[in-house]
Amino acid sequence: MIRLNHITLTFPDGSSRVTAIDNVSLTAHPGTVTGITGPSGSGKSSLLAVSATLIRPDSGQVFVDGLDVSQLNSHEATELRRNNIGIVFQQSNLVPALTAREQLTVMNELGGRHSRRKRAKAASRADALLEAVGLSDQAGKRPHQLSGGQRQRVNIARALMNDPSVLLVDEPTSALDQERGASIIDLILRLTDELDTSTLLVTHDLVHLPRMHGAVHIVDGRLSNAASTA
Ligand code: ADP
Ligand code: MG
């Protein structure tokens, strides 16, 4: 579960500060997807960055599985992200030289100790996830050999490698056409259910919202009631 409690975040802006998030509270439970919509610049990505412990809020708390993670030091926050939080950024940031399968297995090599047994476990999880996102046949391909939609699927699979309890996804369909976008949303809904993640999904595309378990609309950093679940 992830719970944001009265989060406020400001950025320096010349001699004053701009408020990116203004007193936002929300909760996402395991096995559910909460949509976050709002105009460009309304604070959606900032909200995900705070949820991911990449940015510390000015005030308020972030609870992940009941633990207040908003005051962790950077080492502890890195550890938390490695073990508990899956992040899919807006730009796919796959490593050009690695195959789809290696994009996943390399997650196991980043930090932490890795025994041979752990490596075998990571390899079988990578294969299971590639299958879950429909890419078993493309496992040996590098990013430039994959379509935009396939790259996004690799991104999502990679974010799930360490079995996170929280999945944060920023505009996964922005570079895709309607049909491919809809299938990415379907995939996130299905994996959230199968893997029981608490998922926050930023999208500016309102057509996807009715299929989510909940939705919030954010304007100028503030939650608005205008577009809750349809
Ligand atoms: P969205 O994802 O909804 O488009 P953002 O969260 O990216 O919105 O931005 C919200 C507000 O915070 C905007 O006014 C943006 O200019 C500002 N902002 C975001 N990141 C930074 C930053 N690193 N430094 C300064 N201002 C920022
Ligand atoms: Mg954004």
PDB file of C-alpha atoms and ligand atoms in Angstrom, residues 11-12 18 20 39-46, ligand 1:
ATOM      1  CA  PHE A  11      10.548  24.438  -6.212  1.00  0.00           C
ATOM      2  CA  PRO A  12      12.709  27.561  -6.251  1.00  0.00           C
ATOM      3  CA  VAL A  18       6.495  27.705  -7.134  1.00  0.00           C
ATOM      4  CA  ALA A  20       4.148  22.011  -7.501  1.00  0.00           C
ATOM      5  CA  PRO A  39      -3.170  19.321 -17.412  1.00  0.00           C
ATOM      6  CA  SER A  40       0.486  19.630 -18.276  1.00  0.00           C
ATOM      7  CA  GLY A  41       2.405  21.266 -15.446  1.00  0.00           C
ATOM      8  CA  SER A  42      -0.229  20.420 -12.842  1.00  0.00           C
ATOM      9  CA  GLY A  43       2.199  18.403 -10.703  1.00  0.00           C
ATOM     10  CA  LYS A  44       1.585  14.795 -11.774  1.00  0.00           C
ATOM     11  CA  SER A  45       5.224  13.826 -12.330  1.00  0.00           C
ATOM     12  CA  SER A  46       6.233  15.671  -9.163  1.00  0.00           C
TER      13      SER A  46
HETATM   14  P1  ADP B   1       3.111  17.443 -14.900  1.00  0.00           P
HETATM   15  O1  ADP B   1       3.814  16.148 -14.752  1.00  0.00           O
HETATM   16  O2  ADP B   1       1.690  17.408 -14.432  1.00  0.00           O
HETATM   17  O3  ADP B   1       3.212  18.001 -16.281  1.00  0.00           O
HETATM   18  P2  ADP B   1       5.236  18.491 -13.186  1.00  0.00           P
HETATM   19  O4  ADP B   1       5.120  17.733 -11.917  1.00  0.00           O
HETATM   20  O5  ADP B   1       6.301  18.076 -14.121  1.00  0.00           O
HETATM   21  O6  ADP B   1       3.811  18.511 -13.918  1.00  0.00           O
HETATM   22  O7  ADP B   1       5.443  20.034 -12.844  1.00  0.00           O
HETATM   23  C1  ADP B   1       4.644  20.725 -11.896  1.00  0.00           C
HETATM   24  C2  ADP B   1       5.193  22.126 -11.680  1.00  0.00           C
HETATM   25  O8  ADP B   1       6.447  22.059 -11.030  1.00  0.00           O
HETATM   26  C3  ADP B   1       5.416  22.904 -12.966  1.00  0.00           C
HETATM   27  O9  ADP B   1       5.143  24.267 -12.692  1.00  0.00           O
HETATM   28  C4  ADP B   1       6.893  22.693 -13.233  1.00  0.00           C
HETATM   29  O10 ADP B   1       7.412  23.760 -13.971  1.00  0.00           O
HETATM   30  C5  ADP B   1       7.464  22.657 -11.832  1.00  0.00           C
HETATM   31  N1  ADP B   1       8.672  21.812 -11.732  1.00  0.00           N
HETATM   32  C6  ADP B   1       8.716  20.471 -11.935  1.00  0.00           C
HETATM   33  N2  ADP B   1       9.963  19.995 -11.721  1.00  0.00           N
HETATM   34  C7  ADP B   1      10.726  21.074 -11.384  1.00  0.00           C
HETATM   35  C8  ADP B   1      12.114  21.258 -11.036  1.00  0.00           C
HETATM   36  N3  ADP B   1      12.953  20.217 -10.981  1.00  0.00           N
HETATM   37  N4  ADP B   1      12.532  22.510 -10.762  1.00  0.00           N
HETATM   38  C9  ADP B   1      11.686  23.546 -10.794  1.00  0.00           C
HETATM   39  N5  ADP B   1      10.380  23.458 -11.100  1.00  0.00           N
HETATM   40  C10 ADP B   1       9.895  22.247 -11.398  1.00  0.00           C
END
